[in-house]
């Protein structure tokens, strides 16, 4: 199954558009692993995918993550996303993408700013060869995102477009499996949805702790919601995850 098929199947089975961002912090690796596994075990039937950041890989090591968290996700039929925000030249981008894919991740997050030639081209070919996904940052969820993602750029002649619209077009041209747009910015989600049409998935981080609203994001066109602290830092992660459930076809 491709990444797209896996996430859609998990979303349908678990009645959920929630991608769990498992970003716990603890200086003691065994506590970090234990708590991360407890959270995932508790919510695995209420989410559609798991997203890991480099901070967890730094704390635990890739091998330990593969043998524990990725294995549990895999055994639970949940696809895994590596939030690597790749943004380097081709050969190092390719090495990182291959390493994460071969460790078992189903998709990777990259920044389109490196451009195609000897930038993201090799990430997309590594993904294609393994039936994995590439998700591209299109508009980040933090307040500072406006500084660059809304900047007007010249796209030929006098035509000025905000950067995120150009990135949206690139994501389509490069055949990304999804775009990432902050849930904190429903108007931007609507505009991106208008530009890409109904089928390309839009992933929205920033629900809960950053102030984004799950329903407003979905109404604006979000396909999946990336949620971290509002679930894993809750005294009852499972109930919190149940509270964020939205049917994939609602
Ligand atoms: P919280 O705890 O705020 O965590 O729910 C959000 C998660 O999403 C990630 N994040 C982003 N990832 N583009 C991304 O690719 C973004 O604009 C963005 N904003 C937040 C963050 O790393 C955390 O895992």
PDB file of N, CA, C and O and ligand atoms in Angstrom, residues 21 23 51 53 83 85 109 137 140-141 180 205 207 210 226-229, ligand 1:
ATOM      1  N   UNK A  21       1.369  13.993  16.899  1.00  0.00           N
ATOM      2  CA  UNK A  21       2.759  14.469  16.954  1.00  0.00           C
ATOM      3  C   UNK A  21       3.312  14.048  18.310  1.00  0.00           C
ATOM      4  O   UNK A  21       2.935  14.599  19.341  1.00  0.00           O
ATOM      5  N   UNK A  23       5.878  14.322  20.537  1.00  0.00           N
ATOM      6  CA  UNK A  23       7.059  15.183  20.755  1.00  0.00           C
ATOM      7  C   UNK A  23       7.485  15.251  22.212  1.00  0.00           C
ATOM      8  O   UNK A  23       7.945  16.301  22.676  1.00  0.00           O
ATOM      9  N   UNK A  51       3.417  11.105  13.813  1.00  0.00           N
ATOM     10  CA  UNK A  51       4.496  11.952  13.282  1.00  0.00           C
ATOM     11  C   UNK A  51       5.557  12.111  14.365  1.00  0.00           C
ATOM     12  O   UNK A  51       5.237  12.433  15.502  1.00  0.00           O
ATOM     13  N   UNK A  53       9.364  13.879  15.473  1.00  0.00           N
ATOM     14  CA  UNK A  53      10.318  14.960  15.197  1.00  0.00           C
ATOM     15  C   UNK A  53      11.734  14.473  15.446  1.00  0.00           C
ATOM     16  O   UNK A  53      11.950  13.482  16.131  1.00  0.00           O
ATOM     17  N   UNK A  83       9.122  14.059  10.581  1.00  0.00           N
ATOM     18  CA  UNK A  83       9.101  15.519  10.400  1.00  0.00           C
ATOM     19  C   UNK A  83      10.544  16.020  10.367  1.00  0.00           C
ATOM     20  O   UNK A  83      11.036  16.630  11.310  1.00  0.00           O
ATOM     21  N   UNK A  85      11.773  18.098   8.036  1.00  0.00           N
ATOM     22  CA  UNK A  85      11.836  19.427   7.401  1.00  0.00           C
ATOM     23  C   UNK A  85      13.117  19.555   6.573  1.00  0.00           C
ATOM     24  O   UNK A  85      13.886  20.516   6.719  1.00  0.00           O
ATOM     25  N   UNK A 109       8.650  14.931   5.796  1.00  0.00           N
ATOM     26  CA  UNK A 109       8.299  16.338   5.565  1.00  0.00           C
ATOM     27  C   UNK A 109       9.554  17.071   5.094  1.00  0.00           C
ATOM     28  O   UNK A 109      10.640  16.894   5.659  1.00  0.00           O
ATOM     29  N   UNK A 137       6.149  21.692   3.254  1.00  0.00           N
ATOM     30  CA  UNK A 137       5.728  22.863   4.028  1.00  0.00           C
ATOM     31  C   UNK A 137       5.187  23.898   3.052  1.00  0.00           C
ATOM     32  O   UNK A 137       5.838  24.208   2.046  1.00  0.00           O
ATOM     33  N   UNK A 140       3.650  27.761   7.492  1.00  0.00           N
ATOM     34  CA  UNK A 140       3.818  27.214   8.844  1.00  0.00           C
ATOM     35  C   UNK A 140       2.791  27.794   9.810  1.00  0.00           C
ATOM     36  O   UNK A 140       2.121  28.780   9.511  1.00  0.00           O
ATOM     37  N   UNK A 141       2.678  27.141  10.965  1.00  0.00           N
ATOM     38  CA  UNK A 141       1.593  27.479  11.896  1.00  0.00           C
ATOM     39  C   UNK A 141       1.944  28.602  12.864  1.00  0.00           C
ATOM     40  O   UNK A 141       1.062  29.181  13.483  1.00  0.00           O
ATOM     41  N   UNK A 180       1.516  21.111   3.847  1.00  0.00           N
ATOM     42  CA  UNK A 180       1.341  21.409   5.267  1.00  0.00           C
ATOM     43  C   UNK A 180       1.037  22.889   5.432  1.00  0.00           C
ATOM     44  O   UNK A 180       1.808  23.748   4.979  1.00  0.00           O
ATOM     45  N   UNK A 205      -1.010  21.411  11.172  1.00  0.00           N
ATOM     46  CA  UNK A 205      -0.544  21.430  12.569  1.00  0.00           C
ATOM     47  C   UNK A 205      -0.973  22.730  13.232  1.00  0.00           C
ATOM     48  O   UNK A 205      -1.285  23.716  12.543  1.00  0.00           O
ATOM     49  N   UNK A 207      -3.278  22.771  16.020  1.00  0.00           N
ATOM     50  CA  UNK A 207      -4.571  22.650  16.709  1.00  0.00           C
ATOM     51  C   UNK A 207      -4.327  22.580  18.222  1.00  0.00           C
ATOM     52  O   UNK A 207      -3.408  21.901  18.670  1.00  0.00           O
ATOM     53  N   UNK A 210      -1.460  25.650  19.981  1.00  0.00           N
ATOM     54  CA  UNK A 210      -1.108  26.876  19.243  1.00  0.00           C
ATOM     55  C   UNK A 210      -2.341  27.725  18.917  1.00  0.00           C
ATOM     56  O   UNK A 210      -2.228  28.737  18.214  1.00  0.00           O
ATOM     57  N   UNK A 226      -2.616  17.686  12.490  1.00  0.00           N
ATOM     58  CA  UNK A 226      -1.435  17.215  13.231  1.00  0.00           C
ATOM     59  C   UNK A 226      -1.542  17.787  14.644  1.00  0.00           C
ATOM     60  O   UNK A 226      -1.563  19.011  14.814  1.00  0.00           O
ATOM     61  N   UNK A 227      -1.635  16.907  15.645  1.00  0.00           N
ATOM     62  CA  UNK A 227      -1.876  17.394  17.019  1.00  0.00           C
ATOM     63  C   UNK A 227      -0.883  16.747  17.980  1.00  0.00           C
ATOM     64  O   UNK A 227      -0.750  15.519  18.011  1.00  0.00           O
ATOM     65  N   UNK A 228      -0.212  17.591  18.762  1.00  0.00           N
ATOM     66  CA  UNK A 228       0.772  17.104  19.719  1.00  0.00           C
ATOM     67  C   UNK A 228       0.360  17.338  21.151  1.00  0.00           C
ATOM     68  O   UNK A 228      -0.337  16.523  21.771  1.00  0.00           O
ATOM     69  N   UNK A 229       0.780  18.507  21.717  1.00  0.00           N
ATOM     70  CA  UNK A 229       0.609  18.756  23.145  1.00  0.00           C
ATOM     71  C   UNK A 229      -0.817  18.583  23.635  1.00  0.00           C
ATOM     72  O   UNK A 229      -1.047  18.103  24.755  1.00  0.00           O
TER      73      UNK A 229
HETATM   74  P1  LIG B   1       1.511  20.991  18.940  1.00  0.00           P
HETATM   75  O1  LIG B   1       2.024  20.506  20.242  1.00  0.00           O
HETATM   76  O2  LIG B   1       1.529  22.469  18.805  1.00  0.00           O
HETATM   77  O3  LIG B   1       2.603  20.406  17.914  1.00  0.00           O
HETATM   78  O4  LIG B   1       0.211  20.374  18.541  1.00  0.00           O
HETATM   79  C1  LIG B   1       2.556  20.639  16.538  1.00  0.00           C
HETATM   80  C2  LIG B   1       3.420  19.658  15.841  1.00  0.00           C
HETATM   81  O5  LIG B   1       3.433  19.982  14.481  1.00  0.00           O
HETATM   82  C3  LIG B   1       4.729  20.401  14.113  1.00  0.00           C
HETATM   83  N1  LIG B   1       4.515  21.662  13.435  1.00  0.00           N
HETATM   84  C4  LIG B   1       4.715  21.812  12.185  1.00  0.00           C
HETATM   85  N2  LIG B   1       5.159  20.938  11.339  1.00  0.00           N
HETATM   86  N3  LIG B   1       4.863  22.601   9.703  1.00  0.00           N
HETATM   87  C5  LIG B   1       5.263  21.341  10.077  1.00  0.00           C
HETATM   88  O6  LIG B   1       5.717  20.572   9.238  1.00  0.00           O
HETATM   89  C6  LIG B   1       4.415  23.523  10.552  1.00  0.00           C
HETATM   90  O7  LIG B   1       4.049  24.629  10.208  1.00  0.00           O
HETATM   91  C7  LIG B   1       4.360  23.087  11.846  1.00  0.00           C
HETATM   92  N4  LIG B   1       3.940  23.703  12.936  1.00  0.00           N
HETATM   93  C8  LIG B   1       4.048  22.793  13.913  1.00  0.00           C
HETATM   94  C9  LIG B   1       5.578  20.570  15.316  1.00  0.00           C
HETATM   95  O8  LIG B   1       6.896  20.191  15.047  1.00  0.00           O
HETATM   96  C10 LIG B   1       4.875  19.634  16.266  1.00  0.00           C
HETATM   97  O9  LIG B   1       5.338  18.311  16.070  1.00  0.00           O
END
